């Protein structure tokens, strides 16, 4: 298995020392949309939408495999 190039994280410690025994996790996605309408009322535009989501993750075991 390979690491995710831009949206992954490898925890190196279990989460018991964290508040509530969990690591906080935040995800952000940004979409840029370009649109165009054809016909009698031809119009076009671009807008950007950004969404945020938060959760927490409990990490209770780490393994090293060689």
Short mmCIF file of C-alpha atoms in Angstrom, two decimals:
data_model
loop_
_atom_site.label_atom_id
_atom_site.label_comp_id
_atom_site.label_asym_id
_atom_site.label_seq_id
_atom_site.Cartn_x
_atom_site.Cartn_y
_atom_site.Cartn_z
CA UNK A 1 0.00 0.00 0.00
CA UNK A 2 1.26 3.48 -0.79
CA UNK A 3 0.66 6.78 0.98
CA UNK A 4 -1.99 9.14 -0.32
CA UNK A 5 -0.22 11.98 -2.16
CA UNK A 6 -2.30 14.84 -0.78
CA UNK A 7 -5.00 13.76 1.64
CA UNK A 8 -3.52 11.17 3.95
CA UNK A 9 -1.83 11.17 7.32
CA UNK A 10 0.18 8.53 9.14
CA UNK A 11 -0.13 8.67 12.92
CA UNK A 12 3.06 7.83 14.78
CA UNK A 13 1.55 7.75 18.29
CA UNK A 14 -1.65 6.40 19.77
CA UNK A 15 -4.25 8.97 20.75
CA UNK A 16 -4.53 8.27 24.50
CA UNK A 17 -2.60 11.45 25.38
CA UNK A 18 -4.94 13.66 23.33
CA UNK A 19 -8.03 15.46 24.67
CA UNK A 20 -10.87 12.90 24.89
CA UNK A 21 -8.39 10.24 23.75
CA UNK A 22 -8.86 11.22 20.09
CA UNK A 23 -7.02 13.21 17.43
CA UNK A 24 -8.98 16.10 15.89
CA UNK A 25 -9.41 15.80 12.12
CA UNK A 26 -10.41 18.57 9.70
CA UNK A 27 -11.06 18.13 5.98
CA UNK A 28 -11.37 20.98 3.49
CA UNK A 29 -12.46 20.67 -0.13
CA UNK A 30 -12.53 23.52 -2.63
CA UNK A 31 -14.32 23.34 -5.95
CA UNK A 32 -14.06 25.92 -8.72
CA UNK A 33 -16.96 25.67 -11.15
CA UNK A 34 -17.10 27.29 -14.58
CA UNK A 35 -20.44 27.16 -16.36
CA UNK A 36 -21.96 28.38 -19.60
CA UNK A 37 -25.57 28.47 -20.80
CA UNK A 38 -26.32 28.49 -24.51
CA UNK A 39 -29.37 29.73 -26.33
CA UNK A 40 -31.41 32.92 -26.24
CA UNK A 41 -30.36 33.85 -22.71
CA UNK A 42 -26.69 32.89 -23.04
CA UNK A 43 -24.83 33.50 -19.82
CA UNK A 44 -21.68 32.22 -18.15
CA UNK A 45 -19.85 32.41 -14.89
CA UNK A 46 -17.39 30.97 -12.42
CA UNK A 47 -17.73 30.45 -8.70
CA UNK A 48 -15.76 28.73 -5.97
CA UNK A 49 -17.27 26.64 -3.20
CA UNK A 50 -15.31 25.60 -0.11
CA UNK A 51 -16.60 23.06 2.40
CA UNK A 52 -15.17 22.16 5.82
CA UNK A 53 -15.81 19.07 7.90
CA UNK A 54 -14.45 18.10 11.32
CA UNK A 55 -14.40 14.88 13.31
CA UNK A 56 -12.05 13.00 15.60
CA UNK A 57 -10.17 9.71 15.31
CA UNK A 58 -9.11 7.28 17.98
CA UNK A 59 -5.77 5.59 17.29
CA UNK A 60 -5.32 2.66 19.65
CA UNK A 61 -2.70 0.50 17.99
CA UNK A 62 0.33 1.04 15.78
CA UNK A 63 2.13 -1.71 13.89
CA UNK A 64 5.36 -1.75 11.98
CA UNK A 65 5.61 -4.29 9.19
CA UNK A 66 8.92 -4.94 7.45
#
